[in-house]
């Protein structure tokens, strides 16, 4: 399809890849007119993590109200919308299907173009919302519950993955460690809170290096080290120092993320660095990254916490640039649970 001419473009965006049912209206990619998020955290907390089938069922229950809410908050009806966007991967297949089927039905009925968005592209694009001057090229660290990617954003929709996790995602490690020390789900914010009462230097957890790609990450080692440490406490019938564990674990993960990110910054002639994804809401990570960037004279970008964790505004932002490039989807758009960044 030919690239479109630039004019005011309002996009209704839908996100349902995991445990957040979300819809938003975004104008011209960077102006969020509404952002409705219906979280399922209370439901999944009962099970200590996301139960995929329950997530799909909740999306079905809530999707229509969430979309109605997003349109109402934006003061718009479907006729005012230029395109309907939806996350079609990666994520939980049943959860994705709810959003994809809904977006197709709305777009078909309202005769609007449909735009399929990659979830990680959404996370990266969250940085455009509050940083109106940010434009590619820049480097971005995406750290979420399902992904840990160090990405070179060469242009809108143009991504080069420099490094990724070989095992657990950073957020997944936070969630597993939080469960091990009895803090509950989701672990990231709970660890961050607990870490404030602890000493990050009280325990040293390992920082894994991956031999053949210095940009790749591995978090299963630090997670196992925490579990072994806790077992050791139980064996000695000693009290588990939860706050020190949280602080030391958070430091181990943060240090590795900052080291790899700054290695990429130093090896690329790009003076802009951004973070994205749920773990980017972590203040310890943000402060460490900001300081490291400042030291190197690199401009640092991050979304507000509400745009770090899953939301549909970021999907509307990413969709805008896809729409401008003429990348609309057909009526055969399907959920792709393992969709790779940069693939269509
Ligand atoms: O981006 P997101 O909402 O969903 C995925 O795409 O995975 O990320 C959720 C992840 C969870 O693992 C959660 O524990 C983590 O982000 N997270 C945090 C914080 N807030 C959310 N991790 C560390 N510190 C936080 N404040
Ligand atoms: Zn996400």
mmCIF file of C-alpha atoms and ligand atoms in Angstrom:
data_model
loop_
_atom_site.group_PDB
_atom_site.id
_atom_site.type_symbol
_atom_site.label_atom_id
_atom_site.label_comp_id
_atom_site.label_asym_id
_atom_site.label_seq_id
_atom_site.Cartn_x
_atom_site.Cartn_y
_atom_site.Cartn_z
ATOM 1 C CA UNK A 1 0.000 0.000 0.000
ATOM 2 C CA UNK A 2 1.276 3.539 -0.701
ATOM 3 C CA UNK A 3 2.367 5.747 2.203
ATOM 4 C CA UNK A 4 -0.423 8.005 3.414
ATOM 5 C CA UNK A 5 -0.419 11.776 3.466
ATOM 6 C CA UNK A 6 -0.121 13.305 6.917
ATOM 7 C CA UNK A 7 -3.351 14.720 8.403
ATOM 8 C CA UNK A 8 -5.038 14.426 11.795
ATOM 9 C CA UNK A 9 -5.321 10.710 12.533
ATOM 10 C CA UNK A 10 -7.290 9.290 15.484
ATOM 11 C CA UNK A 11 -6.658 5.640 16.281
ATOM 12 C CA UNK A 12 -8.710 3.395 18.540
ATOM 13 C CA UNK A 13 -6.227 0.910 20.006
ATOM 14 C CA UNK A 14 -6.890 -2.373 21.797
ATOM 15 C CA UNK A 15 -4.466 -4.382 23.957
ATOM 16 C CA UNK A 16 -5.205 -7.796 25.501
ATOM 17 C CA UNK A 17 -1.966 -9.782 25.219
ATOM 18 C CA UNK A 18 -1.707 -10.720 28.901
ATOM 19 C CA UNK A 19 -3.684 -9.716 31.984
ATOM 20 C CA UNK A 20 -4.692 -6.145 31.154
ATOM 21 C CA UNK A 21 -7.805 -5.389 29.090
ATOM 22 C CA UNK A 22 -7.043 -1.985 27.612
ATOM 23 C CA UNK A 23 -8.312 0.470 25.025
ATOM 24 C CA UNK A 24 -7.199 3.981 24.123
ATOM 25 C CA UNK A 25 -7.711 6.710 21.579
ATOM 26 C CA UNK A 26 -4.512 8.357 20.352
ATOM 27 C CA UNK A 27 -4.346 11.346 18.005
ATOM 28 C CA UNK A 28 -1.403 11.761 15.636
ATOM 29 C CA UNK A 29 0.608 9.159 17.477
ATOM 30 C CA UNK A 30 1.570 11.262 20.479
ATOM 31 C CA UNK A 31 -1.592 12.745 21.935
ATOM 32 C CA UNK A 32 -3.413 10.336 24.238
ATOM 33 C CA UNK A 33 -7.095 11.305 24.283
ATOM 34 C CA UNK A 34 -8.077 8.379 26.498
ATOM 35 C CA UNK A 35 -6.368 5.435 28.141
ATOM 36 C CA UNK A 36 -8.554 2.858 29.898
ATOM 37 C CA UNK A 37 -6.920 -0.117 31.617
ATOM 38 C CA UNK A 38 -8.896 -2.848 33.334
ATOM 39 C CA UNK A 39 -6.379 -4.849 35.330
ATOM 40 C CA UNK A 40 -6.933 -8.490 36.224
ATOM 41 C CA UNK A 41 -4.312 -8.465 38.974
ATOM 42 C CA UNK A 42 -6.806 -9.232 41.763
ATOM 43 C CA UNK A 43 -8.006 -12.335 39.935
ATOM 44 C CA UNK A 44 -4.554 -13.760 39.149
ATOM 45 C CA UNK A 45 -3.133 -12.876 42.585
ATOM 46 C CA UNK A 46 -5.243 -15.733 43.974
ATOM 47 C CA UNK A 47 -3.163 -18.158 41.859
ATOM 48 C CA UNK A 48 0.252 -16.472 42.248
ATOM 49 C CA UNK A 49 0.522 -15.673 38.531
ATOM 50 C CA UNK A 50 -1.441 -15.230 35.302
ATOM 51 C CA UNK A 51 -3.804 -18.132 34.513
ATOM 52 C CA UNK A 52 -4.148 -17.931 30.690
ATOM 53 C CA UNK A 53 -7.698 -19.261 30.374
ATOM 54 C CA UNK A 54 -8.993 -16.980 33.121
ATOM 55 C CA UNK A 55 -7.257 -14.048 31.423
ATOM 56 C CA UNK A 56 -9.072 -14.775 28.125
ATOM 57 C CA UNK A 57 -12.411 -15.094 29.879
ATOM 58 C CA UNK A 58 -11.940 -11.776 31.691
ATOM 59 C CA UNK A 59 -10.971 -10.036 28.438
ATOM 60 C CA UNK A 60 -14.233 -11.256 26.875
ATOM 61 C CA UNK A 61 -16.202 -9.948 29.846
ATOM 62 C CA UNK A 62 -14.582 -6.533 29.979
ATOM 63 C CA UNK A 63 -13.546 -5.680 26.439
ATOM 64 C CA UNK A 64 -16.731 -3.934 25.307
ATOM 65 C CA UNK A 65 -16.968 -1.693 28.375
ATOM 66 C CA UNK A 66 -13.302 -0.784 28.142
ATOM 67 C CA UNK A 67 -13.646 0.237 24.482
ATOM 68 C CA UNK A 68 -16.845 2.174 25.181
ATOM 69 C CA UNK A 69 -15.028 3.905 28.021
ATOM 70 C CA UNK A 70 -12.060 4.840 25.804
ATOM 71 C CA UNK A 71 -14.316 6.350 23.139
ATOM 72 C CA UNK A 72 -16.384 8.211 25.741
ATOM 73 C CA UNK A 73 -13.308 9.599 27.504
ATOM 74 C CA UNK A 74 -11.981 10.814 24.157
ATOM 75 C CA UNK A 75 -15.390 12.378 23.368
ATOM 76 C CA UNK A 76 -15.539 10.391 20.149
ATOM 77 C CA UNK A 77 -17.771 7.937 18.361
ATOM 78 C CA UNK A 78 -16.558 5.233 15.971
ATOM 79 C CA UNK A 79 -17.279 7.499 13.010
ATOM 80 C CA UNK A 80 -14.559 9.905 14.280
ATOM 81 C CA UNK A 81 -11.905 7.186 14.299
ATOM 82 C CA UNK A 82 -9.512 6.785 11.347
ATOM 83 C CA UNK A 83 -8.244 3.277 12.126
ATOM 84 C CA UNK A 84 -8.581 0.445 14.630
ATOM 85 C CA UNK A 85 -5.329 -0.986 16.016
ATOM 86 C CA UNK A 86 -4.741 -4.137 18.011
ATOM 87 C CA UNK A 87 -1.871 -6.091 19.532
ATOM 88 C CA UNK A 88 -1.668 -9.369 17.582
ATOM 89 C CA UNK A 89 1.462 -10.789 19.224
ATOM 90 C CA UNK A 90 3.451 -11.821 21.100
ATOM 91 C CA UNK A 91 1.445 -12.891 24.142
ATOM 92 C CA UNK A 92 -1.011 -15.482 25.403
ATOM 93 C CA UNK A 93 -2.830 -16.820 22.370
ATOM 94 C CA UNK A 94 -6.309 -16.927 23.923
ATOM 95 C CA UNK A 95 -5.905 -13.452 25.359
ATOM 96 C CA UNK A 96 -4.632 -12.023 22.050
ATOM 97 C CA UNK A 97 -7.513 -13.619 20.127
ATOM 98 C CA UNK A 98 -10.081 -11.688 22.146
ATOM 99 C CA UNK A 99 -8.544 -8.343 21.148
ATOM 100 C CA UNK A 100 -7.903 -9.363 17.544
ATOM 101 C CA UNK A 101 -11.456 -10.655 17.000
ATOM 102 C CA UNK A 102 -12.905 -7.520 18.620
ATOM 103 C CA UNK A 103 -10.755 -5.142 16.566
ATOM 104 C CA UNK A 104 -11.624 -6.950 13.329
ATOM 105 C CA UNK A 105 -15.347 -6.859 14.116
ATOM 106 C CA UNK A 106 -15.266 -3.129 14.909
ATOM 107 C CA UNK A 107 -13.096 -2.222 11.929
ATOM 108 C CA UNK A 108 -15.224 -4.311 9.553
ATOM 109 C CA UNK A 109 -18.537 -2.969 10.849
ATOM 110 C CA UNK A 110 -17.351 0.663 10.906
ATOM 111 C CA UNK A 111 -15.448 0.293 7.588
ATOM 112 C CA UNK A 112 -12.150 1.435 9.083
ATOM 113 C CA UNK A 113 -8.625 0.211 8.312
ATOM 114 C CA UNK A 114 -7.187 -2.347 10.704
ATOM 115 C CA UNK A 115 -3.612 -2.115 12.018
ATOM 116 C CA UNK A 116 -1.875 -5.071 13.700
ATOM 117 C CA UNK A 117 0.746 -4.034 16.263
ATOM 118 C CA UNK A 118 3.666 -5.928 17.786
ATOM 119 C CA UNK A 119 3.431 -5.704 21.583
ATOM 120 C CA UNK A 120 7.128 -4.853 22.018
ATOM 121 C CA UNK A 121 6.903 -2.180 19.346
ATOM 122 C CA UNK A 122 4.096 -0.788 21.504
ATOM 123 C CA UNK A 123 6.302 -0.765 24.620
ATOM 124 C CA UNK A 124 9.103 1.015 22.746
ATOM 125 C CA UNK A 125 6.639 3.524 21.280
ATOM 126 C CA UNK A 126 5.361 4.400 24.775
ATOM 127 C CA UNK A 127 8.412 6.667 24.909
ATOM 128 C CA UNK A 128 6.979 8.895 22.163
ATOM 129 C CA UNK A 129 3.913 9.814 24.219
ATOM 130 C CA UNK A 130 5.549 12.129 26.737
ATOM 131 C CA UNK A 131 8.777 12.830 24.862
ATOM 132 C CA UNK A 132 7.398 14.775 21.925
ATOM 133 C CA UNK A 133 10.900 15.442 20.578
ATOM 134 C CA UNK A 134 12.049 11.816 20.609
ATOM 135 C CA UNK A 135 12.622 10.397 17.155
ATOM 136 C CA UNK A 136 14.641 7.418 15.942
ATOM 137 C CA UNK A 137 17.443 6.493 15.865
ATOM 138 C CA UNK A 138 17.801 5.607 19.539
ATOM 139 C CA UNK A 139 18.677 2.599 21.666
ATOM 140 C CA UNK A 140 15.990 1.048 23.857
ATOM 141 C CA UNK A 141 16.013 -1.516 26.637
ATOM 142 C CA UNK A 142 12.651 -3.317 26.791
ATOM 143 C CA UNK A 143 12.198 -5.066 30.139
ATOM 144 C CA UNK A 144 8.835 -6.661 30.819
ATOM 145 C CA UNK A 145 7.292 -9.801 32.277
ATOM 146 C CA UNK A 146 7.748 -11.684 29.016
ATOM 147 C CA UNK A 147 10.667 -9.930 27.297
ATOM 148 C CA UNK A 148 14.137 -8.502 27.824
ATOM 149 C CA UNK A 149 15.415 -6.980 24.605
ATOM 150 C CA UNK A 150 18.155 -4.473 23.898
ATOM 151 C CA UNK A 151 17.055 -2.874 20.660
ATOM 152 C CA UNK A 152 18.438 -0.393 18.169
ATOM 153 C CA UNK A 153 15.460 1.603 16.921
ATOM 154 C CA UNK A 154 16.783 2.605 13.508
ATOM 155 C CA UNK A 155 13.525 4.197 12.375
ATOM 156 C CA UNK A 156 9.772 3.967 12.977
ATOM 157 C CA UNK A 157 9.016 0.263 12.615
ATOM 158 C CA UNK A 158 12.715 -0.544 11.996
ATOM 159 C CA UNK A 159 14.317 -2.553 14.771
ATOM 160 C CA UNK A 160 17.605 -4.336 15.224
ATOM 161 C CA UNK A 161 17.794 -6.622 18.245
ATOM 162 C CA UNK A 162 21.258 -6.345 19.809
ATOM 163 C CA UNK A 163 20.633 -8.629 22.771
ATOM 164 C CA UNK A 164 17.902 -10.621 24.465
ATOM 165 C CA UNK A 165 17.431 -12.920 27.414
ATOM 166 C CA UNK A 166 18.451 -16.536 26.992
ATOM 167 C CA UNK A 167 16.064 -17.723 29.709
ATOM 168 C CA UNK A 168 13.813 -15.745 32.101
ATOM 169 C CA UNK A 169 12.706 -12.211 31.309
ATOM 170 C CA UNK A 170 13.731 -9.569 33.860
ATOM 171 C CA UNK A 171 10.132 -9.111 35.060
ATOM 172 C CA UNK A 172 9.671 -12.857 35.294
ATOM 173 C CA UNK A 173 12.724 -13.032 37.582
ATOM 174 C CA UNK A 174 11.210 -10.283 39.785
ATOM 175 C CA UNK A 175 7.930 -12.245 39.902
ATOM 176 C CA UNK A 176 9.620 -15.566 40.773
ATOM 177 C CA UNK A 177 11.846 -14.067 43.477
ATOM 178 C CA UNK A 178 8.882 -12.217 44.982
ATOM 179 C CA UNK A 179 6.951 -15.481 45.141
ATOM 180 C CA UNK A 180 9.933 -17.227 46.784
ATOM 181 C CA UNK A 181 10.136 -14.649 49.571
ATOM 182 C CA UNK A 182 6.359 -14.640 49.981
ATOM 183 C CA UNK A 183 5.607 -11.178 48.624
ATOM 184 C CA UNK A 184 2.934 -12.278 46.124
ATOM 185 C CA UNK A 185 2.045 -11.243 42.575
ATOM 186 C CA UNK A 186 2.980 -9.154 40.637
ATOM 187 C CA UNK A 187 6.452 -9.306 42.062
ATOM 188 C CA UNK A 188 8.131 -6.251 40.532
ATOM 189 C CA UNK A 189 6.408 -3.513 42.525
ATOM 190 C CA UNK A 190 6.467 -5.650 45.710
ATOM 191 C CA UNK A 191 10.242 -6.253 45.416
ATOM 192 C CA UNK A 192 10.784 -2.551 44.754
ATOM 193 C CA UNK A 193 8.877 -1.652 47.953
ATOM 194 C CA UNK A 194 10.593 -4.302 50.066
ATOM 195 C CA UNK A 195 14.044 -3.358 48.733
ATOM 196 C CA UNK A 196 13.664 0.109 50.257
ATOM 197 C CA UNK A 197 13.986 -1.443 53.751
ATOM 198 C CA UNK A 198 16.985 -3.594 52.792
ATOM 199 C CA UNK A 199 20.731 -3.319 52.238
ATOM 200 C CA UNK A 200 21.676 -4.097 48.622
ATOM 201 C CA UNK A 201 25.237 -4.947 49.684
ATOM 202 C CA UNK A 202 24.258 -7.381 52.440
ATOM 203 C CA UNK A 203 24.264 -10.333 50.005
ATOM 204 C CA UNK A 204 26.049 -10.679 46.645
ATOM 205 C CA UNK A 205 24.040 -12.456 43.977
ATOM 206 C CA UNK A 206 25.744 -13.463 40.720
ATOM 207 C CA UNK A 207 25.495 -11.372 37.536
ATOM 208 C CA UNK A 208 25.445 -13.839 34.684
ATOM 209 C CA UNK A 209 27.443 -13.205 31.532
ATOM 210 C CA UNK A 210 26.508 -14.922 28.288
ATOM 211 C CA UNK A 211 29.624 -16.107 26.478
ATOM 212 C CA UNK A 212 28.933 -15.608 22.764
ATOM 213 C CA UNK A 213 26.945 -12.359 22.811
ATOM 214 C CA UNK A 214 27.888 -9.749 25.420
ATOM 215 C CA UNK A 215 24.518 -8.033 24.898
ATOM 216 C CA UNK A 216 22.466 -11.124 25.780
ATOM 217 C CA UNK A 217 21.037 -11.570 29.273
ATOM 218 C CA UNK A 218 20.458 -14.511 31.604
ATOM 219 C CA UNK A 219 18.394 -14.201 34.764
ATOM 220 C CA UNK A 220 17.830 -17.826 35.742
ATOM 221 C CA UNK A 221 21.170 -17.901 37.606
ATOM 222 C CA UNK A 222 20.377 -15.009 39.912
ATOM 223 C CA UNK A 223 16.911 -16.445 40.518
ATOM 224 C CA UNK A 224 18.418 -19.859 41.472
ATOM 225 C CA UNK A 225 20.975 -18.128 43.698
ATOM 226 C CA UNK A 226 18.131 -16.415 45.573
ATOM 227 C CA UNK A 227 16.253 -19.719 45.958
ATOM 228 C CA UNK A 228 19.445 -21.431 47.223
ATOM 229 C CA UNK A 229 20.040 -18.600 49.667
ATOM 230 C CA UNK A 230 16.496 -18.963 51.024
ATOM 231 C CA UNK A 231 16.921 -22.756 51.323
ATOM 232 C CA UNK A 232 20.170 -22.159 53.201
ATOM 233 C CA UNK A 233 18.323 -19.930 55.684
ATOM 234 C CA UNK A 234 15.650 -22.611 56.177
ATOM 235 C CA UNK A 235 18.309 -25.308 56.746
ATOM 236 C CA UNK A 236 20.016 -23.175 59.379
ATOM 237 C CA UNK A 237 16.575 -22.292 60.782
ATOM 238 C CA UNK A 238 17.620 -18.675 60.371
ATOM 239 C CA UNK A 239 15.189 -15.874 59.579
ATOM 240 C CA UNK A 240 14.948 -15.126 55.844
ATOM 241 C CA UNK A 241 16.150 -11.507 55.430
ATOM 242 C CA UNK A 242 13.457 -10.591 52.900
ATOM 243 C CA UNK A 243 14.330 -6.917 52.557
ATOM 244 C CA UNK A 244 18.066 -7.584 52.055
ATOM 245 C CA UNK A 245 17.282 -10.302 49.496
ATOM 246 C CA UNK A 246 14.930 -7.955 47.622
ATOM 247 C CA UNK A 247 17.486 -5.128 47.638
ATOM 248 C CA UNK A 248 20.437 -7.340 46.633
ATOM 249 C CA UNK A 249 18.433 -9.092 43.894
ATOM 250 C CA UNK A 250 17.170 -5.767 42.512
ATOM 251 C CA UNK A 251 20.749 -4.460 42.478
ATOM 252 C CA UNK A 252 22.092 -7.564 40.703
ATOM 253 C CA UNK A 253 19.458 -7.256 37.956
ATOM 254 C CA UNK A 254 19.762 -3.476 37.669
ATOM 255 C CA UNK A 255 23.581 -3.614 37.458
ATOM 256 C CA UNK A 256 23.481 -6.109 34.579
ATOM 257 C CA UNK A 257 20.833 -4.154 32.694
ATOM 258 C CA UNK A 258 22.798 -0.910 33.057
ATOM 259 C CA UNK A 259 26.127 -2.568 32.099
ATOM 260 C CA UNK A 260 24.738 -4.080 28.898
ATOM 261 C CA UNK A 261 22.844 -0.940 27.977
ATOM 262 C CA UNK A 262 25.901 1.272 28.419
ATOM 263 C CA UNK A 263 28.062 -1.146 26.450
ATOM 264 C CA UNK A 264 25.607 -0.679 23.567
ATOM 265 C CA UNK A 265 25.611 3.098 24.055
ATOM 266 C CA UNK A 266 29.404 3.211 23.918
ATOM 267 C CA UNK A 267 29.634 1.036 20.823
ATOM 268 C CA UNK A 268 26.980 2.871 18.813
ATOM 269 C CA UNK A 269 27.091 6.459 17.695
ATOM 270 C CA UNK A 270 23.612 7.052 19.128
ATOM 271 C CA UNK A 271 23.277 9.611 21.886
ATOM 272 C CA UNK A 272 19.694 8.753 22.881
ATOM 273 C CA UNK A 273 18.736 5.905 25.182
ATOM 274 C CA UNK A 274 15.241 4.840 26.322
ATOM 275 C CA UNK A 275 13.773 2.193 28.616
ATOM 276 C CA UNK A 276 10.366 0.536 28.240
ATOM 277 C CA UNK A 277 8.162 -2.254 29.604
ATOM 278 C CA UNK A 278 6.798 -3.047 33.065
ATOM 279 C CA UNK A 279 10.214 -3.240 34.769
ATOM 280 C CA UNK A 280 11.016 0.256 33.442
ATOM 281 C CA UNK A 281 8.553 1.465 36.107
ATOM 282 C CA UNK A 282 11.175 0.459 38.698
ATOM 283 C CA UNK A 283 12.698 3.611 40.212
ATOM 284 C CA UNK A 284 16.005 1.965 41.159
ATOM 285 C CA UNK A 285 16.509 0.890 37.538
ATOM 286 C CA UNK A 286 15.418 4.245 36.192
ATOM 287 C CA UNK A 287 17.739 6.216 38.503
ATOM 288 C CA UNK A 288 20.730 3.962 37.770
ATOM 289 C CA UNK A 289 20.097 4.193 34.021
ATOM 290 C CA UNK A 290 19.611 7.957 34.163
ATOM 291 C CA UNK A 291 22.873 8.429 36.061
ATOM 292 C CA UNK A 292 24.803 6.166 33.676
ATOM 293 C CA UNK A 293 23.431 8.089 30.667
ATOM 294 C CA UNK A 294 24.203 11.443 32.262
ATOM 295 C CA UNK A 295 27.808 10.386 32.881
ATOM 296 C CA UNK A 296 28.191 9.676 29.174
ATOM 297 C CA UNK A 297 26.341 12.776 27.959
ATOM 298 C CA UNK A 298 23.544 10.610 26.551
ATOM 299 C CA UNK A 299 19.915 11.827 26.542
ATOM 300 C CA UNK A 300 17.764 9.504 28.670
ATOM 301 C CA UNK A 301 14.068 8.799 27.983
ATOM 302 C CA UNK A 302 11.474 6.792 29.896
ATOM 303 C CA UNK A 303 7.686 6.592 29.965
ATOM 304 C CA UNK A 304 5.638 7.367 33.101
ATOM 305 C CA UNK A 305 4.840 4.164 35.032
ATOM 306 C CA UNK A 306 1.282 4.019 33.611
ATOM 307 C CA UNK A 307 2.753 3.813 30.088
ATOM 308 C CA UNK A 308 5.455 1.305 31.160
ATOM 309 C CA UNK A 309 3.117 -1.525 32.129
ATOM 310 C CA UNK A 310 0.645 -2.867 29.559
ATOM 311 C CA UNK A 311 -1.683 -0.252 28.102
ATOM 312 C CA UNK A 312 -3.357 0.496 24.776
ATOM 313 C CA UNK A 313 -2.061 4.066 24.350
ATOM 314 C CA UNK A 314 1.354 2.670 23.426
ATOM 315 C CA UNK A 315 -0.350 0.424 20.847
ATOM 316 C CA UNK A 316 -2.123 3.457 19.356
ATOM 317 C CA UNK A 317 1.202 5.287 19.132
ATOM 318 C CA UNK A 318 2.986 2.407 17.392
ATOM 319 C CA UNK A 319 -0.042 1.921 15.114
ATOM 320 C CA UNK A 320 0.105 5.545 13.973
ATOM 321 C CA UNK A 321 3.545 5.089 12.407
ATOM 322 C CA UNK A 322 2.523 1.751 10.855
ATOM 323 C CA UNK A 323 -0.600 3.430 9.461
ATOM 324 C CA UNK A 324 1.438 6.320 8.011
ATOM 325 C CA UNK A 325 3.695 3.752 6.330
ATOM 326 C CA UNK A 326 0.616 2.089 4.821
ATOM 327 C CA UNK A 327 0.997 -1.075 6.924
ATOM 328 C CA UNK A 328 -2.633 -2.017 7.404
ATOM 329 C CA UNK A 329 -3.792 -5.601 8.056
ATOM 330 C CA UNK A 330 -6.188 -7.810 6.123
ATOM 331 C CA UNK A 331 -9.374 -9.386 7.493
ATOM 332 C CA UNK A 332 -7.349 -12.564 7.987
ATOM 333 C CA UNK A 333 -5.258 -10.986 10.778
ATOM 334 C CA UNK A 334 -4.653 -13.646 13.420
ATOM 335 C CA UNK A 335 -3.025 -13.820 16.847
ATOM 336 C CA UNK A 336 0.677 -14.765 16.656
ATOM 337 C CA UNK A 337 1.797 -15.769 20.177
ATOM 338 C CA UNK A 338 5.517 -15.935 19.264
ATOM 339 C CA UNK A 339 5.652 -12.989 16.888
ATOM 340 C CA UNK A 340 9.243 -11.737 16.479
ATOM 341 C CA UNK A 341 10.048 -8.050 16.564
ATOM 342 C CA UNK A 342 10.420 -6.699 13.043
ATOM 343 C CA UNK A 343 8.331 -9.522 11.497
ATOM 344 C CA UNK A 344 4.922 -8.944 10.007
HETATM 345 O O1 LIG B 1 5.058 -4.777 30.390
HETATM 346 P P1 LIG B 1 4.255 -5.564 31.355
HETATM 347 O O2 LIG B 1 3.068 -4.923 31.998
HETATM 348 O O3 LIG B 1 3.744 -6.908 30.724
HETATM 349 C C1 LIG B 1 4.461 -7.663 29.816
HETATM 350 O O4 LIG B 1 4.469 -7.324 28.615
HETATM 351 O O5 LIG B 1 5.080 -8.647 30.304
HETATM 352 O O6 LIG B 1 5.294 -6.051 32.470
HETATM 353 C C2 LIG B 1 4.894 -6.728 33.598
HETATM 354 C C3 LIG B 1 6.131 -7.059 34.399
HETATM 355 C C4 LIG B 1 5.869 -7.977 35.576
HETATM 356 O O7 LIG B 1 6.845 -8.996 35.593
HETATM 357 C C5 LIG B 1 6.037 -7.049 36.772
HETATM 358 O O8 LIG B 1 6.486 -7.711 37.938
HETATM 359 C C6 LIG B 1 7.056 -6.062 36.250
HETATM 360 O O9 LIG B 1 6.708 -5.854 34.908
HETATM 361 N N1 LIG B 1 7.017 -4.786 36.993
HETATM 362 C C7 LIG B 1 8.037 -4.320 37.727
HETATM 363 C C8 LIG B 1 7.580 -3.120 38.315
HETATM 364 N N2 LIG B 1 6.288 -2.891 37.907
HETATM 365 C C9 LIG B 1 5.966 -3.930 37.080
HETATM 366 N N3 LIG B 1 9.273 -4.816 37.943
HETATM 367 C C10 LIG B 1 10.078 -4.117 38.762
HETATM 368 N N4 LIG B 1 9.706 -2.973 39.391
HETATM 369 C C11 LIG B 1 8.474 -2.442 39.196
HETATM 370 N N5 LIG B 1 8.120 -1.319 39.820
HETATM 371 ZN ZN1 LIG B 2 3.868 -5.764 27.954
#
